[in-house]
Amino acid sequence: MLAILGYAMVIVFMALIMKKKMTPFIALITIPLLFAIFGLFLKLYPNHIGGWALKGLESVSVTGVMLLFAIIFFALMLDAGLFDPVTAFVIKLAKGDPVKILVGTAVVAAMVSLNGDGTTTTLICCSAFIPIYKKLDLKMMNLGVLIILQNTIMNLLPWGGPTARAISVLKINESAVLRAVAPGMVISVIYMLFVAAYLGRKERKRLGITNLSAEELNEMTVVKDPKTLDLRRPKMIWPNTILTLGLVGLLVSGLVPSVVLFIIGTAIALLLNYPSSKMQRERLNEHAGDAVQVIILIFAAGIFMGLLTGTGMANAIAQSIGAIIPASLGKFWGLVVAIISAPGVFFLSNDAFYFGVLPVLAETGYQYGFTAQQMGVASLMGQAFHLLSPLVAFIYLLLRLTGLDMGEWQKESGKWALGIFAIFIVVTIATGGVPLMINK
């Protein structure tokens, strides 16, 4: 009964979001709350709704605070003009060609995603490319799709969240996992470059081919708005560059918690660029609104997961997924796990799937002759869709910055994610990372 209630809750939530009947903030809070209360009437669990919701909030509190200061930090860098040279370089290199700009977006998104952090990737890529897309009237949807799918691919690196969880749960070797998933990752990145070129050609057809002169290109990179010019700090370009690169470097190294880095980084950025207390207050007031719009969704998602997990619905869903597979499919268990992982990591958090579902699937796989290594690799295939899930906190930041609707963005990204999913499975099986079948 708990599993049925859990599935119903997720389906109702997704339907309301996809049909735009509710905002994500309202749906993330009210839907799980109503289903949790309904479960109480059915006497499926004791009444600890408040405690479960609080535990969910606690689980995302650090992420929420980190996002608050990360948004403000990169907004300050944007105000100061740190990304103006990047914008100018890409515009002049592309010479107004949408194909080159979108391919450049895909390349940069893949490179930045090497750090394994979706929030950082989103902030850096959006800060650099949104001005370009606005200047050339390119569709923001393309930016949102390219960022999320390149980050999806690079998220399979051992220091990424899902891979680290699979390694820890099944006690497998991280180098072996990387060798197994690397071929699929490489081909998927190349696939996304072709997708970027295809989308770029569509934009070129829509906007026309514009051969811009040097003067016109320069005109596109010049800031004319007096208020914006007043905020620019061209003399601080190198201090800001050093500060940003140092912060990102420390993020990748993991030596300092990200929340601490962004708090300190924000304070230093304010001191360097806007030393007067009046301007500091103005900058904080200006950007706090955008930050709050994202953070309230993070906390709402925390309540959603807190109630889903606390009521036992998440665990019930996990158990049901493992129980519905016919025994006759045992020799294809690696492929079965790969396919199950797609809806598994979309409807559940990575924690719920890898700590709840994967152990059950792996134990079953052992009986059919599959190894822990093979089960771990197979479970990563569904990550092609995970970052499209409304349970992923940083996507609300991406949607906020690009101004995209969640449902439309999921549909557009999902059709290209299918290609990544297919590549992951086919290449991993072809290279021996997961056998297609085992006759025991």
Coordinates of C-alpha atoms in Angstrom, one line a residue:
M1 CA 0.0 0.0 0.0
L2 CA 2.9 2.4 0.8
A3 CA 4.4 1.8 -2.7
I4 CA 1.0 2.5 -4.3
L5 CA 0.7 5.7 -2.3
G6 CA 4.3 6.7 -3.2
Y7 CA 3.8 6.1 -6.9
A8 CA 0.5 8.0 -6.8
M9 CA 2.1 10.9 -5.1
V10 CA 5.0 11.2 -7.6
I11 CA 2.6 10.8 -10.6
V12 CA 0.2 13.4 -9.3
F13 CA 3.1 15.8 -8.6
M14 CA 4.6 15.3 -12.1
A15 CA 1.3 15.6 -13.8
L16 CA 0.6 18.9 -12.1
I17 CA 4.0 20.3 -13.0
M18 CA 4.0 19.1 -16.6
K19 CA 0.5 20.6 -17.2
K20 CA 1.4 23.8 -15.3
K21 CA -1.5 23.4 -12.9
M22 CA 0.8 24.3 -9.9
T23 CA 4.1 26.1 -9.5
P24 CA 7.0 23.8 -8.4
F25 CA 7.2 25.5 -5.0
I26 CA 3.5 24.9 -4.2
A27 CA 3.5 21.3 -5.6
L28 CA 6.7 20.3 -3.8
I29 CA 5.1 21.2 -0.4
T30 CA 1.3 20.5 -0.7
I31 CA 1.3 17.3 -2.7
P32 CA 3.6 15.2 -0.3
L33 CA 1.8 16.8 2.7
L34 CA -1.6 15.8 1.4
F35 CA -0.5 12.3 0.6
A36 CA 1.3 12.0 4.0
I37 CA -1.9 13.0 5.8
F38 CA -3.9 10.6 3.7
G39 CA -1.5 7.8 4.8
L40 CA -2.1 8.8 8.4
F41 CA -5.9 8.2 8.0
L42 CA -5.1 4.8 6.5
K43 CA -2.9 4.1 9.6
L44 CA 0.1 3.2 7.5
Y45 CA 2.6 4.9 9.8
P46 CA 2.7 7.0 13.1
N47 CA 2.3 10.7 12.9
H48 CA 5.8 12.2 12.6
I49 CA 5.1 14.5 9.7
G50 CA 6.6 17.5 11.3
G51 CA 9.8 15.6 12.2
W52 CA 10.1 14.1 8.7
A53 CA 9.7 17.5 7.0
L54 CA 12.3 19.0 9.4
K55 CA 14.7 16.2 8.6
G56 CA 14.2 16.9 4.9
L57 CA 14.9 20.6 5.4
E58 CA 18.0 19.8 7.4
S59 CA 19.3 17.6 4.5
V60 CA 19.2 20.5 2.1
S61 CA 20.0 23.4 4.4
V62 CA 23.7 23.5 3.6
T63 CA 22.9 23.3 -0.1
G64 CA 20.4 26.2 0.3
V65 CA 22.9 28.4 2.0
M66 CA 25.6 27.5 -0.5
L67 CA 23.3 28.4 -3.4
L68 CA 22.4 31.8 -1.7
F69 CA 26.0 32.9 -1.7
A70 CA 27.0 31.2 -4.9
I71 CA 24.2 33.1 -6.8
I72 CA 25.3 36.4 -5.2
F73 CA 29.0 35.8 -5.9
F74 CA 28.6 35.1 -9.6
A75 CA 26.0 38.0 -9.9
L76 CA 28.7 40.3 -8.4
M77 CA 31.2 39.0 -10.9
L78 CA 28.7 39.6 -13.7
D79 CA 28.1 43.2 -12.4
A80 CA 31.9 43.8 -12.3
G81 CA 32.2 42.7 -15.9
L82 CA 34.4 39.6 -15.3
F83 CA 32.6 37.7 -18.1
D84 CA 32.6 40.5 -20.6
P85 CA 35.9 39.4 -22.2
V86 CA 34.5 35.8 -22.5
T87 CA 31.4 37.1 -24.1
A88 CA 33.3 39.3 -26.5
F89 CA 35.7 36.5 -27.5
V90 CA 32.9 34.0 -28.3
I91 CA 30.9 36.6 -30.3
K92 CA 34.0 37.6 -32.3
L93 CA 35.1 34.0 -32.8
A94 CA 31.6 32.9 -33.9
K95 CA 31.0 36.1 -35.9
G96 CA 27.3 35.8 -35.3
D97 CA 27.1 32.2 -36.4
P98 CA 24.6 30.3 -34.1
V99 CA 26.3 27.0 -34.9
K100 CA 29.6 28.0 -33.6
I101 CA 28.1 29.6 -30.5
L102 CA 26.0 26.5 -29.6
V103 CA 29.0 24.1 -30.2
G104 CA 31.1 26.5 -28.0
T105 CA 28.4 26.2 -25.4
A106 CA 28.5 22.4 -25.4
V107 CA 32.3 22.4 -25.2
V108 CA 32.5 24.9 -22.3
A109 CA 29.7 23.1 -20.4
A110 CA 31.5 19.8 -20.7
M111 CA 34.8 21.3 -19.5
V112 CA 33.3 23.1 -16.6
S113 CA 31.3 20.0 -15.6
L114 CA 34.6 18.2 -14.9
N115 CA 34.3 19.4 -11.3
G116 CA 31.2 17.3 -10.9
D117 CA 29.1 20.0 -9.4
G118 CA 25.9 21.0 -11.3
T119 CA 25.4 24.3 -9.4
T120 CA 28.9 25.6 -10.3
T121 CA 28.5 24.5 -13.9
T122 CA 25.2 26.3 -14.1
L123 CA 26.4 29.5 -12.6
I124 CA 29.6 29.7 -14.7
C125 CA 28.0 28.7 -18.0
C126 CA 24.9 30.9 -17.5
S127 CA 27.0 33.9 -16.5
A128 CA 29.2 33.6 -19.6
F129 CA 26.6 32.7 -22.2
I130 CA 23.3 34.3 -21.3
P131 CA 24.6 37.7 -22.4
I132 CA 25.6 36.2 -25.7
Y133 CA 22.3 34.4 -26.3
K134 CA 20.4 37.6 -25.5
K135 CA 22.6 39.7 -27.8
L136 CA 22.0 37.4 -30.7
D137 CA 18.4 36.5 -29.8
L138 CA 19.2 32.8 -29.5
K139 CA 16.7 30.5 -27.8
M140 CA 17.5 30.1 -24.1
M141 CA 16.0 26.6 -24.3
N142 CA 19.1 25.5 -26.3
L143 CA 21.4 26.8 -23.5
G144 CA 19.4 25.0 -20.8
V145 CA 19.5 21.7 -22.8
L146 CA 23.2 21.8 -23.6
I147 CA 24.2 22.7 -20.0
I148 CA 22.2 20.0 -18.3
L149 CA 23.0 17.2 -20.7
Q150 CA 26.8 17.8 -20.8
N151 CA 26.6 17.9 -17.0
T152 CA 24.7 14.7 -17.1
I153 CA 27.4 12.9 -18.9
M154 CA 30.3 14.3 -16.8
N155 CA 28.4 13.4 -13.7
L156 CA 29.5 9.8 -14.2
L157 CA 33.0 10.7 -13.1
P158 CA 34.1 8.9 -9.9
W159 CA 33.8 12.1 -7.9
G160 CA 30.3 12.7 -9.2
G161 CA 27.4 12.0 -6.8
P162 CA 25.9 8.8 -8.4
T163 CA 29.1 7.0 -9.1
A164 CA 30.5 7.7 -5.6
R165 CA 27.3 6.3 -4.2
A166 CA 27.4 3.1 -6.3
I167 CA 31.1 2.6 -5.4
S168 CA 30.5 3.0 -1.7
V169 CA 27.4 0.8 -1.6
L170 CA 28.8 -2.1 -3.6
K171 CA 32.4 -1.7 -2.4
I172 CA 33.8 -1.7 -6.0
N173 CA 37.0 -0.1 -7.5
E174 CA 36.6 3.4 -8.7
S175 CA 39.2 3.1 -11.4
A176 CA 37.5 0.0 -12.8
V177 CA 34.2 1.8 -12.9
L178 CA 35.8 4.8 -14.7
R179 CA 37.3 2.5 -17.3
A180 CA 33.9 0.9 -17.9
V181 CA 31.9 4.1 -18.3
A182 CA 34.6 6.3 -20.0
P183 CA 34.0 5.1 -23.6
G184 CA 30.2 5.8 -23.3
M185 CA 31.0 9.2 -21.8
V186 CA 33.4 10.2 -24.6
I187 CA 30.9 9.1 -27.4
S188 CA 28.1 10.9 -25.6
V189 CA 30.0 14.1 -25.4
I190 CA 30.7 13.9 -29.1
Y191 CA 27.0 13.1 -29.7
M192 CA 26.1 16.3 -27.8
L193 CA 28.5 18.3 -30.0
F194 CA 26.5 17.1 -33.0
V195 CA 23.2 17.9 -31.2
A196 CA 24.6 21.4 -30.6
A197 CA 25.5 21.8 -34.3
Y198 CA 22.0 20.6 -35.3
L199 CA 20.3 23.0 -32.9
G200 CA 22.7 25.7 -34.2
R201 CA 21.7 25.1 -37.8
K202 CA 18.1 25.4 -36.8
E203 CA 18.9 28.8 -35.1
R204 CA 20.9 29.8 -38.2
K205 CA 17.9 29.1 -40.4
R206 CA 15.5 30.9 -38.0
L207 CA 17.7 34.0 -37.6
G208 CA 19.4 33.9 -41.0
I209 CA 23.2 34.1 -41.6
T210 CA 24.5 37.4 -40.6
N211 CA 28.0 38.4 -41.7
L212 CA 29.0 40.9 -39.1
S213 CA 31.7 43.4 -39.7
A214 CA 34.4 44.1 -37.1
E215 CA 32.6 47.3 -36.2
E216 CA 29.3 45.5 -35.7
L217 CA 30.9 42.7 -33.7
N218 CA 32.6 45.4 -31.5
E219 CA 29.2 47.2 -31.2
M220 CA 27.6 44.0 -29.8
T221 CA 30.2 43.7 -27.1
V222 CA 30.0 47.4 -25.9
V223 CA 28.0 48.1 -22.7
K224 CA 26.0 51.3 -23.2
D225 CA 23.6 51.3 -20.3
P226 CA 24.7 53.9 -17.7
K227 CA 23.6 51.9 -14.7
T228 CA 25.5 48.8 -15.9
L229 CA 28.6 50.9 -16.8
D230 CA 28.5 52.3 -13.3
L231 CA 28.8 48.8 -11.9
R232 CA 31.6 47.7 -14.2
R233 CA 35.1 47.4 -12.7
P234 CA 37.5 46.9 -15.6
K235 CA 40.6 47.6 -13.4
M236 CA 39.6 44.7 -11.2
I237 CA 39.5 42.1 -14.0
W238 CA 42.6 40.3 -12.9
P239 CA 41.9 40.3 -9.1
N240 CA 38.4 39.0 -9.9
T241 CA 39.8 36.4 -12.3
I242 CA 42.2 35.2 -9.6
L243 CA 39.5 35.1 -7.0
T244 CA 37.1 33.2 -9.2
L245 CA 39.7 30.7 -10.5
G246 CA 40.9 30.2 -6.9
L247 CA 37.4 29.6 -5.6
V248 CA 36.6 27.1 -8.4
G249 CA 40.0 25.3 -7.9
L250 CA 39.2 24.9 -4.2
L251 CA 35.8 23.6 -5.1
V252 CA 37.2 20.9 -7.3
S253 CA 39.9 20.0 -4.7
G254 CA 37.3 19.6 -2.0
L255 CA 39.7 21.0 0.6
V256 CA 37.2 23.6 1.8
P257 CA 33.4 23.1 2.1
S258 CA 31.7 24.8 -0.8
V259 CA 29.3 26.7 1.4
V260 CA 32.3 28.2 3.3
L261 CA 34.0 29.1 0.0
F262 CA 31.1 31.0 -1.4
I263 CA 30.4 32.9 1.8
I264 CA 34.1 34.0 2.0
G265 CA 34.2 34.6 -1.8
T266 CA 31.1 36.8 -1.6
A267 CA 32.6 38.9 1.2
I268 CA 35.9 39.4 -0.7
A269 CA 34.1 40.2 -4.0
L270 CA 32.1 42.9 -2.3
L271 CA 35.2 44.4 -0.7
L272 CA 37.2 44.3 -3.9
N273 CA 34.6 45.8 -6.2
Y274 CA 32.2 47.8 -4.1
P275 CA 34.1 49.0 -1.0
S276 CA 31.5 51.5 0.2
S277 CA 28.9 50.1 2.6
K278 CA 26.1 51.8 0.6
M279 CA 27.0 50.0 -2.7
Q280 CA 27.4 46.7 -0.8
R281 CA 23.9 47.0 0.5
E282 CA 22.6 48.0 -2.9
R283 CA 24.2 45.0 -4.6
L284 CA 23.0 42.6 -1.9
N285 CA 19.4 44.0 -2.2
E286 CA 19.6 43.7 -6.0
H287 CA 20.5 40.0 -6.1
A288 CA 18.9 38.7 -2.9
G289 CA 15.5 38.5 -4.7
D290 CA 16.8 36.1 -7.4
A291 CA 18.6 34.0 -4.8
V292 CA 15.5 33.6 -2.7
Q293 CA 13.5 32.5 -5.7
V294 CA 15.8 29.5 -6.1
I295 CA 16.4 28.8 -2.4
I296 CA 12.7 28.5 -1.5
L297 CA 12.5 25.7 -4.1
I298 CA 15.5 23.9 -2.6
F299 CA 13.8 23.9 0.8
A300 CA 10.5 22.8 -0.7
A301 CA 12.3 19.9 -2.4
G302 CA 13.7 19.1 1.1
I303 CA 10.2 18.8 2.5
F304 CA 9.2 16.6 -0.4
M305 CA 12.1 14.2 0.1
G306 CA 11.7 14.3 3.9
L307 CA 8.1 13.2 3.7
L308 CA 8.7 10.7 0.9
T309 CA 11.5 9.0 2.9
G310 CA 10.1 9.4 6.4
T311 CA 6.7 7.9 5.6
G312 CA 8.5 4.8 4.1
M313 CA 7.1 5.5 0.6
A314 CA 10.6 5.8 -0.9
N315 CA 11.7 2.4 0.6
A316 CA 8.4 0.8 -0.5
I317 CA 9.0 2.1 -4.1
A318 CA 12.5 0.7 -4.0
Q319 CA 11.3 -2.8 -2.9
S320 CA 8.5 -2.9 -5.4
I321 CA 10.9 -2.1 -8.3
G322 CA 13.1 -5.1 -7.4
A323 CA 10.1 -7.4 -6.9
I324 CA 8.2 -6.9 -10.2
I325 CA 11.0 -8.3 -12.5
P326 CA 10.3 -11.8 -13.9
A327 CA 12.9 -14.4 -13.0
S328 CA 13.0 -15.4 -16.7
L329 CA 14.9 -12.2 -17.4
G330 CA 17.7 -13.2 -15.0
K331 CA 20.3 -13.9 -17.7
F332 CA 19.8 -10.3 -19.0
W333 CA 20.0 -8.8 -15.5
G334 CA 22.6 -6.3 -16.4
L335 CA 20.4 -4.8 -19.1
V336 CA 17.4 -5.0 -16.8
V337 CA 19.2 -3.0 -14.1
A338 CA 20.3 -0.4 -16.7
I339 CA 16.7 0.0 -17.8
I340 CA 15.3 0.1 -14.3
S341 CA 17.8 2.7 -13.3
A342 CA 16.2 5.3 -15.7
P343 CA 12.9 5.6 -14.0
G344 CA 14.6 4.7 -10.7
V345 CA 16.9 7.8 -10.6
F346 CA 14.2 10.0 -12.1
F347 CA 11.5 9.3 -9.6
L348 CA 13.8 8.8 -6.6
S349 CA 16.8 10.8 -5.3
N350 CA 20.2 9.3 -5.9
D351 CA 20.3 8.4 -2.2
A352 CA 17.0 6.6 -2.3
F353 CA 18.0 4.6 -5.5
Y354 CA 21.6 3.7 -4.7
F355 CA 21.2 3.1 -1.0
G356 CA 17.7 1.6 -1.3
V357 CA 17.1 0.0 -4.7
L358 CA 20.6 -0.9 -5.9
P359 CA 21.4 -3.4 -3.0
V360 CA 18.3 -5.3 -3.8
L361 CA 19.0 -5.4 -7.5
A362 CA 22.6 -6.3 -7.0
E363 CA 21.8 -9.2 -4.7
T364 CA 19.4 -10.6 -7.3
G365 CA 22.1 -10.1 -10.0
Y366 CA 24.7 -12.1 -8.0
Q367 CA 22.3 -15.1 -8.1
Y368 CA 22.4 -15.0 -11.9
G369 CA 26.3 -14.7 -12.1
F370 CA 26.7 -11.0 -12.4
T371 CA 29.4 -9.2 -10.3
A372 CA 29.2 -6.2 -8.1
Q373 CA 31.3 -4.2 -10.6
Q374 CA 28.8 -5.0 -13.4
M375 CA 25.8 -4.2 -11.2
G376 CA 27.3 -0.9 -10.2
V377 CA 28.1 0.1 -13.8
A378 CA 24.7 -0.9 -15.0
S379 CA 23.0 1.2 -12.3
L380 CA 24.7 4.3 -13.7
M381 CA 23.1 4.1 -17.2
G382 CA 19.9 5.7 -16.1
Q383 CA 21.8 8.9 -15.0
A384 CA 21.0 10.1 -18.5
F385 CA 17.7 11.2 -17.1
H386 CA 18.4 11.9 -13.4
L387 CA 19.2 15.6 -13.8
L388 CA 15.8 16.2 -15.4
S389 CA 14.1 15.1 -12.2
P390 CA 12.3 17.8 -10.1
L391 CA 14.0 16.3 -7.1
V392 CA 17.4 17.7 -8.3
A393 CA 17.9 20.9 -6.5
F394 CA 20.2 22.9 -8.8
I395 CA 17.9 22.6 -11.9
Y396 CA 15.7 25.3 -10.3
L397 CA 18.7 27.6 -10.5
L398 CA 19.2 26.8 -14.2
L399 CA 15.5 27.3 -14.9
R400 CA 15.5 30.6 -13.0
L401 CA 18.5 32.0 -14.7
T402 CA 17.4 31.0 -18.2
G403 CA 13.7 31.8 -17.6
L404 CA 12.6 28.4 -18.9
D405 CA 9.4 26.5 -18.0
M406 CA 10.2 23.2 -16.3
G407 CA 7.8 21.0 -18.3
E408 CA 8.9 22.4 -21.7
W409 CA 12.5 22.1 -20.7
Q410 CA 12.1 18.5 -19.5
K411 CA 10.4 17.5 -22.8
E412 CA 13.1 19.2 -25.0
S413 CA 16.0 17.8 -22.9
G414 CA 14.4 14.4 -22.6
K415 CA 14.4 13.6 -26.3
W416 CA 18.1 14.2 -26.5
A417 CA 18.7 12.4 -23.2
L418 CA 17.3 9.3 -24.8
G419 CA 20.2 9.3 -27.2
I420 CA 22.7 9.5 -24.3
F421 CA 20.9 6.7 -22.5
A422 CA 21.1 4.5 -25.7
I423 CA 24.8 5.3 -26.1
F424 CA 25.6 4.5 -22.5
I425 CA 24.0 1.1 -22.8
V426 CA 25.2 0.1 -26.2
V427 CA 28.8 1.2 -25.7
T428 CA 29.1 -0.2 -22.2
I429 CA 27.8 -3.6 -23.4
A430 CA 30.0 -3.5 -26.5
T431 CA 33.1 -2.7 -24.5
G432 CA 32.4 -5.4 -21.9
G433 CA 31.6 -3.1 -19.0
V434 CA 28.3 -5.0 -18.6
P435 CA 27.6 -8.3 -20.4
L436 CA 24.4 -8.5 -22.4
M437 CA 23.6 -11.9 -20.9
I438 CA 25.1 -14.6 -18.7
N439 CA 24.1 -18.2 -19.1
K440 CA 24.4 -19.7 -15.7

